[in-house]
Short mmCIF file of C-alpha atoms and ligand atoms in Angstrom, two decimals:
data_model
loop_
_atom_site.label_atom_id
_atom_site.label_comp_id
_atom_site.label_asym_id
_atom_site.label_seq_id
_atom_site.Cartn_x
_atom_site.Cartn_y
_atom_site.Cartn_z
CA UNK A 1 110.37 130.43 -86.00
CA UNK A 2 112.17 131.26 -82.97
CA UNK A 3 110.16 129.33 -80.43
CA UNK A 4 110.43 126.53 -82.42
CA UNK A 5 110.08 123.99 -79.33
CA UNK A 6 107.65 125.86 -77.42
CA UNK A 7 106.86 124.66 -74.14
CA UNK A 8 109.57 121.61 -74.20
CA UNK A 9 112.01 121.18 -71.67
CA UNK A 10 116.00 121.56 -72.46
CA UNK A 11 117.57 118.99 -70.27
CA UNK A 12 120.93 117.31 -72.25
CA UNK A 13 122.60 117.13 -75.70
CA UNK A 14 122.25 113.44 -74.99
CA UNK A 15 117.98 113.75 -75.85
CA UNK A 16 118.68 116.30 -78.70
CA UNK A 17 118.91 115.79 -82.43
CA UNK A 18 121.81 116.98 -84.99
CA UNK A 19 119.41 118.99 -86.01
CA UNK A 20 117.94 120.59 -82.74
CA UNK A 21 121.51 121.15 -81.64
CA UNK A 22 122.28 123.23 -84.82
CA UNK A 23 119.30 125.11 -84.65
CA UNK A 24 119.72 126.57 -81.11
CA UNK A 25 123.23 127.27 -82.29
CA UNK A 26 122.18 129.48 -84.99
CA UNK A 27 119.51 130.83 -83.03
CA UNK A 28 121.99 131.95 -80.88
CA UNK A 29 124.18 133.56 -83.41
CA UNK A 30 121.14 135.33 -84.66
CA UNK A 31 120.53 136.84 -81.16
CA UNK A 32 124.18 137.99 -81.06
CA UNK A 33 124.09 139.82 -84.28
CA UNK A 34 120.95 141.86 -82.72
CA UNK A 35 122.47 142.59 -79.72
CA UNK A 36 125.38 143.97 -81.74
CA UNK A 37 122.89 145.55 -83.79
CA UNK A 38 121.05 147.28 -80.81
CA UNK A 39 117.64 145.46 -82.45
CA UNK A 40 115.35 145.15 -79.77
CA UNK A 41 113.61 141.59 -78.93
CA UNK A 42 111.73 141.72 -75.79
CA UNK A 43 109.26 138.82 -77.76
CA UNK A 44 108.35 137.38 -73.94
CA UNK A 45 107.56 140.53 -72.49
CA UNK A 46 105.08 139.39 -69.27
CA UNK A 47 106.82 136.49 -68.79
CA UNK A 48 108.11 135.37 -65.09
CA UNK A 49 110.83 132.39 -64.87
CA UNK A 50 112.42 131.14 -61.68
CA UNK A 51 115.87 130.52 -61.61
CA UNK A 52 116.52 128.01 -59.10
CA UNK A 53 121.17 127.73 -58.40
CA UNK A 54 121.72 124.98 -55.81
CA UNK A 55 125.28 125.89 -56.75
CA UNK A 56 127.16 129.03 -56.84
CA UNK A 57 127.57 130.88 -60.79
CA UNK A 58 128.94 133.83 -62.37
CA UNK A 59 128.18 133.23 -66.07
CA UNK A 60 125.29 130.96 -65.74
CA UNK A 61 123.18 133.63 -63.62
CA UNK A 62 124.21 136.59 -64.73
CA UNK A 63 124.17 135.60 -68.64
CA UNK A 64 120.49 134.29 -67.62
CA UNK A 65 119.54 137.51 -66.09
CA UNK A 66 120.55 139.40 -68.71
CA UNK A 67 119.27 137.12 -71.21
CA UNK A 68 115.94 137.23 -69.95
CA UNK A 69 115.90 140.71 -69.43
CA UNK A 70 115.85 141.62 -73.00
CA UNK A 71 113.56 139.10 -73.96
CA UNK A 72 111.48 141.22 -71.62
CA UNK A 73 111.49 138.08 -69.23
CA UNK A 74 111.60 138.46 -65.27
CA UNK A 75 113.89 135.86 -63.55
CA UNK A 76 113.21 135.00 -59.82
CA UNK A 77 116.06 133.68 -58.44
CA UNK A 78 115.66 130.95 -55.78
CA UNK A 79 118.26 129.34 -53.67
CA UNK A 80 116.67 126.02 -51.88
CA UNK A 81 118.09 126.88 -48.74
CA UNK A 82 115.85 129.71 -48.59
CA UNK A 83 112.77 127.22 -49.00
CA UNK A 84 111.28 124.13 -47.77
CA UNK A 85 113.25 122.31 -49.62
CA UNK A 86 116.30 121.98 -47.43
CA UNK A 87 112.89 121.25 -44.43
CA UNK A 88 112.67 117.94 -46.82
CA UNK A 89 109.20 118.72 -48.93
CA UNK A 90 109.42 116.75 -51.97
CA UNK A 91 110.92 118.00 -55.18
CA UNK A 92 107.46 117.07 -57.04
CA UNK A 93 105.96 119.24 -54.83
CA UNK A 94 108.23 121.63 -55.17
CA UNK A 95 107.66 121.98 -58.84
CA UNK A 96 103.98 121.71 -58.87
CA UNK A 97 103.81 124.90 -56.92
CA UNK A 98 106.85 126.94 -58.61
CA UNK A 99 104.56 125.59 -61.87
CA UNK A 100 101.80 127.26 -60.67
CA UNK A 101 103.49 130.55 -60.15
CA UNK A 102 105.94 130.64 -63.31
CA UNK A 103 106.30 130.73 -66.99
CA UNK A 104 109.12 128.54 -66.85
CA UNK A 105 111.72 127.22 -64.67
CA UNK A 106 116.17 127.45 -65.11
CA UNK A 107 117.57 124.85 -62.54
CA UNK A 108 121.21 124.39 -61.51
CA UNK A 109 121.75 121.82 -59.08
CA UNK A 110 124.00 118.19 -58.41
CA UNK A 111 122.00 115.24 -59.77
CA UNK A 112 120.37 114.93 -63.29
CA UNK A 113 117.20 113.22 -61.52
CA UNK A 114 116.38 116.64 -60.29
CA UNK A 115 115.96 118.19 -63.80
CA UNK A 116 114.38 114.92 -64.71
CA UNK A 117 112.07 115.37 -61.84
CA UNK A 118 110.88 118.59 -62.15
CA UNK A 119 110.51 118.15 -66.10
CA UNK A 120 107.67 115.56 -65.17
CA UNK A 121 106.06 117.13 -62.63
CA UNK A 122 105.82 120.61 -64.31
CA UNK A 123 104.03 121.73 -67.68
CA UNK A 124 106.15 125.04 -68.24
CA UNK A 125 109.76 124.51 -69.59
CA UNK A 126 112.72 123.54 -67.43
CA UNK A 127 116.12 124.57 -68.77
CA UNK A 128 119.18 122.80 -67.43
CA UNK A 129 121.80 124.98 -66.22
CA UNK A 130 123.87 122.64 -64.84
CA UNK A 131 123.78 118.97 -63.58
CA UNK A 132 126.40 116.02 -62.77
CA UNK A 133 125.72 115.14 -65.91
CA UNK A 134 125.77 117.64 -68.79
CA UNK A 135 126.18 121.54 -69.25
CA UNK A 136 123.98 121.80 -71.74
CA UNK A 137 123.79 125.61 -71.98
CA UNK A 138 127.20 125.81 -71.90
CA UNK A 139 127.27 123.24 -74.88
CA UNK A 140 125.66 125.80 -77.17
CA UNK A 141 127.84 128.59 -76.47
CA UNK A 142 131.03 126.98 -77.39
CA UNK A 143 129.64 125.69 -80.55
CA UNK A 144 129.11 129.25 -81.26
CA UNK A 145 132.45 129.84 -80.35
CA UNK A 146 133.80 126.87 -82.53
CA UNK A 147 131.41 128.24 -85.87
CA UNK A 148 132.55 132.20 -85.21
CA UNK A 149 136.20 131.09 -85.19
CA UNK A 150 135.92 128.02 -88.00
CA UNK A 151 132.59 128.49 -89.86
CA UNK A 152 131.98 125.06 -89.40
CA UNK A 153 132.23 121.81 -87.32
CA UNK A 154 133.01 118.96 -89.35
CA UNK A 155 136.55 118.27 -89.90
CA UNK A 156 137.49 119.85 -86.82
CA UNK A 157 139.81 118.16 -84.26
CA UNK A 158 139.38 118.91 -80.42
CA UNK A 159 142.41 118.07 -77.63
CA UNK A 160 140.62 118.25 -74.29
CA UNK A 161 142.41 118.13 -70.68
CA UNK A 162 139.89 118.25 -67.60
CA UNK A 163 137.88 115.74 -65.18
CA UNK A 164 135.33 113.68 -66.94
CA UNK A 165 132.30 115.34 -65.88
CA UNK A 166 129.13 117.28 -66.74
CA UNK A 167 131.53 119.35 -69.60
CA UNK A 168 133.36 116.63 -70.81
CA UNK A 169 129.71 114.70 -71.41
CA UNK A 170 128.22 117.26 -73.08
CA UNK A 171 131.52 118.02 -75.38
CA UNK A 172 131.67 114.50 -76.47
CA UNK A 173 127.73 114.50 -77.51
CA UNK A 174 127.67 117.27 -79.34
CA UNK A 175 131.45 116.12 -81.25
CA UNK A 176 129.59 113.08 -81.97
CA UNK A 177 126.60 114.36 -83.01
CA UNK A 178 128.73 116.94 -85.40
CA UNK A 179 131.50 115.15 -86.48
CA UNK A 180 134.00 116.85 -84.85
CA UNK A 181 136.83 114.70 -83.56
CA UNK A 182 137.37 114.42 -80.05
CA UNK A 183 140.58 113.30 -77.77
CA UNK A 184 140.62 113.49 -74.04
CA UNK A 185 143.59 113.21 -72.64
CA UNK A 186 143.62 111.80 -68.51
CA UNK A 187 144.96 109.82 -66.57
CA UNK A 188 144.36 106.06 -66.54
CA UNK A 189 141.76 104.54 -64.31
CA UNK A 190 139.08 107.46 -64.84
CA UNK A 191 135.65 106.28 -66.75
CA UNK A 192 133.43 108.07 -68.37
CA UNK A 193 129.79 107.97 -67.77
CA UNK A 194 128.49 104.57 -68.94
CA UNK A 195 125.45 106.06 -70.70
CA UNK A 196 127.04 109.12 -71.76
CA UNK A 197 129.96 106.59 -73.63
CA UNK A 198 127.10 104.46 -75.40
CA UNK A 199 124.92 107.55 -76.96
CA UNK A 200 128.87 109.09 -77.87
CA UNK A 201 129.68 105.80 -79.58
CA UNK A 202 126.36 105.66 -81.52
CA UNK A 203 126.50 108.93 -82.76
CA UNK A 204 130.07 108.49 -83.47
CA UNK A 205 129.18 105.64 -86.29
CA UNK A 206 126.97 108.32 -88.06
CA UNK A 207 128.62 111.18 -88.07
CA UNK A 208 131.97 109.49 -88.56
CA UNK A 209 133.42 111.60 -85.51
CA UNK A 210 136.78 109.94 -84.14
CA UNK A 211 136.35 109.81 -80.01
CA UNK A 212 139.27 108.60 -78.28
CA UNK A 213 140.58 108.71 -74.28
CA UNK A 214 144.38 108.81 -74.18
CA UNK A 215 147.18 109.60 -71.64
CA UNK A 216 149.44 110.41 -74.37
CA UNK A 217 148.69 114.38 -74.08
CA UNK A 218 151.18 114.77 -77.35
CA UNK A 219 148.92 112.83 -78.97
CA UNK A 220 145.79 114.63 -78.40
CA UNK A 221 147.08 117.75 -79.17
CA UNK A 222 148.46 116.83 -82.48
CA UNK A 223 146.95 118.46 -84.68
CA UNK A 224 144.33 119.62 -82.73
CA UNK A 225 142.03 122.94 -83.78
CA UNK A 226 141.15 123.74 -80.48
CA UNK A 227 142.28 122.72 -76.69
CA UNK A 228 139.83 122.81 -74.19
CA UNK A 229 140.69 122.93 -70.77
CA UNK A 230 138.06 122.16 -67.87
CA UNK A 231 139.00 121.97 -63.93
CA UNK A 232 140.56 118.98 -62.53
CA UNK A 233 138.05 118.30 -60.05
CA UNK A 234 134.15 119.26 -59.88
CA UNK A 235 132.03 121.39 -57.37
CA UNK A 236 131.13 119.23 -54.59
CA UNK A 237 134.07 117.01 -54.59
CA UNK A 238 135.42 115.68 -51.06
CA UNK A 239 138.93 117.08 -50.29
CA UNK A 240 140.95 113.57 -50.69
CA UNK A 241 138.86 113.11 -54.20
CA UNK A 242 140.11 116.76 -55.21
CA UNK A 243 144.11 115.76 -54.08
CA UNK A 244 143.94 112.47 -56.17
CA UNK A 245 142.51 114.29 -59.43
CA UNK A 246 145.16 117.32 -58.50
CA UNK A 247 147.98 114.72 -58.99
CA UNK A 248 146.84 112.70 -61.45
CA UNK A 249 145.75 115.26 -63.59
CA UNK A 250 149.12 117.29 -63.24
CA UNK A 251 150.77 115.74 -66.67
CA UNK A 252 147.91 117.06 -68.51
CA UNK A 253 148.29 121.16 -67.64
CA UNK A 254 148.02 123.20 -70.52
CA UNK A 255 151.41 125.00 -71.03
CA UNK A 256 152.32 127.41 -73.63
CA UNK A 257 154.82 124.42 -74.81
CA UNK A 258 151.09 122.18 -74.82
CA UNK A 259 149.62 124.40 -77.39
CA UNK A 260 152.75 124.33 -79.44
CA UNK A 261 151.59 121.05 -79.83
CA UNK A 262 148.76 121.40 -81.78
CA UNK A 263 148.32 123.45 -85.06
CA UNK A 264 149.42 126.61 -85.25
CA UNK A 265 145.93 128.51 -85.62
CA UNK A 266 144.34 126.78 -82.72
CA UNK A 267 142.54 128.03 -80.01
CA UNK A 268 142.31 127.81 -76.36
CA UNK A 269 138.69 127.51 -75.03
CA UNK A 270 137.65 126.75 -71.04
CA UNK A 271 134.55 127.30 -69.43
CA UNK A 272 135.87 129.29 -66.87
CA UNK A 273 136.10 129.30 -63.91
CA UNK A 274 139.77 128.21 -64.30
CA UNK A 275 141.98 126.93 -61.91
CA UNK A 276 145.96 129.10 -63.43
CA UNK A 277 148.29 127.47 -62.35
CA UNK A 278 146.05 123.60 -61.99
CA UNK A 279 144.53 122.47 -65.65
CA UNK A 280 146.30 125.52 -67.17
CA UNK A 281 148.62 128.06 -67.24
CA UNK A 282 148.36 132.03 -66.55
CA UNK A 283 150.14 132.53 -69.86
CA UNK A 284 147.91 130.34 -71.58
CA UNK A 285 144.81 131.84 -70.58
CA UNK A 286 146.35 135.66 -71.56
CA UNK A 287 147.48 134.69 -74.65
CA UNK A 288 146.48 135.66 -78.37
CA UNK A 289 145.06 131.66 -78.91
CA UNK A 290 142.67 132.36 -75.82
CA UNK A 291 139.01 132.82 -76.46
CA UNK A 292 137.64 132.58 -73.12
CA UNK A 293 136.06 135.26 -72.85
CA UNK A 294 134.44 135.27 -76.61
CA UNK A 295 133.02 132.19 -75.42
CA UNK A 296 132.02 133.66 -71.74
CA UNK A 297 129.90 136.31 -73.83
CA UNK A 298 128.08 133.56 -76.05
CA UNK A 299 126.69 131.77 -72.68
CA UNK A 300 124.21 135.31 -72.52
CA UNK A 301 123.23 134.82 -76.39
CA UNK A 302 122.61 130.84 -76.28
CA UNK A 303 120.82 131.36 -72.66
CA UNK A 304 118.78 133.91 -74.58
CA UNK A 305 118.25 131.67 -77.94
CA UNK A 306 117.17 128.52 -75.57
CA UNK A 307 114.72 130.79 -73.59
CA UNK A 308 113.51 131.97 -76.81
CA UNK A 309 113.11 128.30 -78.18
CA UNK A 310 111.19 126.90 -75.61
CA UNK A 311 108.80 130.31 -74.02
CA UNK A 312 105.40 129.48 -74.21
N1 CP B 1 130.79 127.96 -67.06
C1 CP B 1 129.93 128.15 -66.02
O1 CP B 1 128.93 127.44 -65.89
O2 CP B 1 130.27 129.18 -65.21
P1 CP B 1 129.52 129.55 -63.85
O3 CP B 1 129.73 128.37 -62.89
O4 CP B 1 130.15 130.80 -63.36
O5 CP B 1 128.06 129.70 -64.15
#
């Protein structure tokens, strides 16, 4: 059944199950072989979702709008300094009213107490497209990226370079939850997410996954299946924040000579938008290894499955 969780909200990997995590996957996968197939699916057809972006997106929106679309799904999109909200009227009121007037609400914006906020002031779904803390839309598409290229997660070894952040969070989640083995490589003196490391760790003793934080970049990519690159620094970072990750992050760039590194059939994945020439090369992203934009195209199927899973 596709709307399996009908009516729940999609905030983080970190609240999901092994199993919920899987089965949005697949769901997604399903929705891609129809829209190869030309099958038609508009299942929500009536339905009117706001799309609230507190932060500038090309995949995120667009894949949503398009998404939605052929679900038969209208998407309002909303940009808080185009409403009251920027005048200061609280977020819970805020949600009771967009509540009133949607099917469902898609949020991108800074802190994860907004998504948590609007979740428990609003009966219609909120889907998270983006908070400090986890990506978790973008979470789904690369596991559908890692399954298309592998058919499977377990075993699997990831090398990732990038700022520990909102992709980083949600990577090491759903590794842990999967058993896929997981080395970030940055520089010393960065910490993870204190929450974020305690969920990764107890996952980790279940599924067995290996999650380590090195600065020996050789030693992540050994033998790595796939090296993911992520920006250096994060939307909304001050300027002298950005220089200091710029720097210390420099070591880690992903080189053609990087993914010699790993195994020989591994693939390059990033979230785009990259930085060439910061967290990785030109070359890199151009070359056969790339995937980017395999993985670009799943964030319109997995927006579509995680609509589909939660519609009313
Ligand atoms: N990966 C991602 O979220 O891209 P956008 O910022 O363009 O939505």
């Amino acid at each position: 059944m596709r709307n399996r969780f009908k009516g729940k909200d999609y905030l983080a990997f970190k609240d999901m199950t092994k199993e919920e995590i899987e089965f949005i996957t697949d769901l997604s996968l399903d929705f891609k072989r129809k829209w190869v197939a030309r099958e038609p699916h508009e299942y929500f057809k009536g339905q009117v979702w706001a799309g609230l972006f507190e932060k500038n997106s090309t995949r995120t929106r667009n894949a949503l709008e398009r998404a939605a679309a052929d679900l038969g799904i209208k998407i309002v999109y909303l940009r808080p300094d185009e409403m009251q909200m920027t005048r200061g009227e609280p977020l819970k009121d805020t949600a009771r009213i967009l509540d009133r007037y949607f099917d469902g609400l898609f949020i991108r914006t800074f802190g994860h107490e907004v998504v948590e906020e609007c979740s428990k002031w609003m009966e219609n779904p909120v889907i998270n497209g983006l908070t400090a803390l986890e990506h978790p839309t973008q979470g789904i598409a690369d596991l559908m990226t890692i399954k298309e290229k592998f058919g499977k997660y377990e075993g699997l070894k990831i090398c990732y370079s990038g700022n520990l952040y909102n992709v980083a969070y949600t990577t090491m989640i759903f590794c842990a939850t999967l058993g896929i083995d997981l080395s970030i490589a940055c520089p010393k003196g960065l910490e993870p997410d204190a929450e974020i490391l305690v969920e990764t760790q107890n996952r980790a003793k279940i599924s067995g996954a290996k999650i380590e934080f090195t600065q020996d970049f050789d030693m992540a990519l050994k033998d790595a299946d796939i090296v993911y690159g992520m920006s250096q620094y994060s939307m909304g970072q001050s300027d002298e924040e950005i220089e200091y990750l710029k720097k210390a992050f420099a070591p880690y760039q992903i080189t053609m000579d990087a993914m010699r590194k790993a195994k020989p059939e591994a693939i390059f994945m990033h979230c785009l938008p990259a930085h060439r020439g910061e967290e990785v090369t030109d070359e890199v992203m151009e070359c056969s290894q790339s995937v980017i934009f395999d993985e670009g195209e799943n964030r319109m199927h997995s927006i579509k499955a995680i609509l589909a899973a939660v519609a009313n």
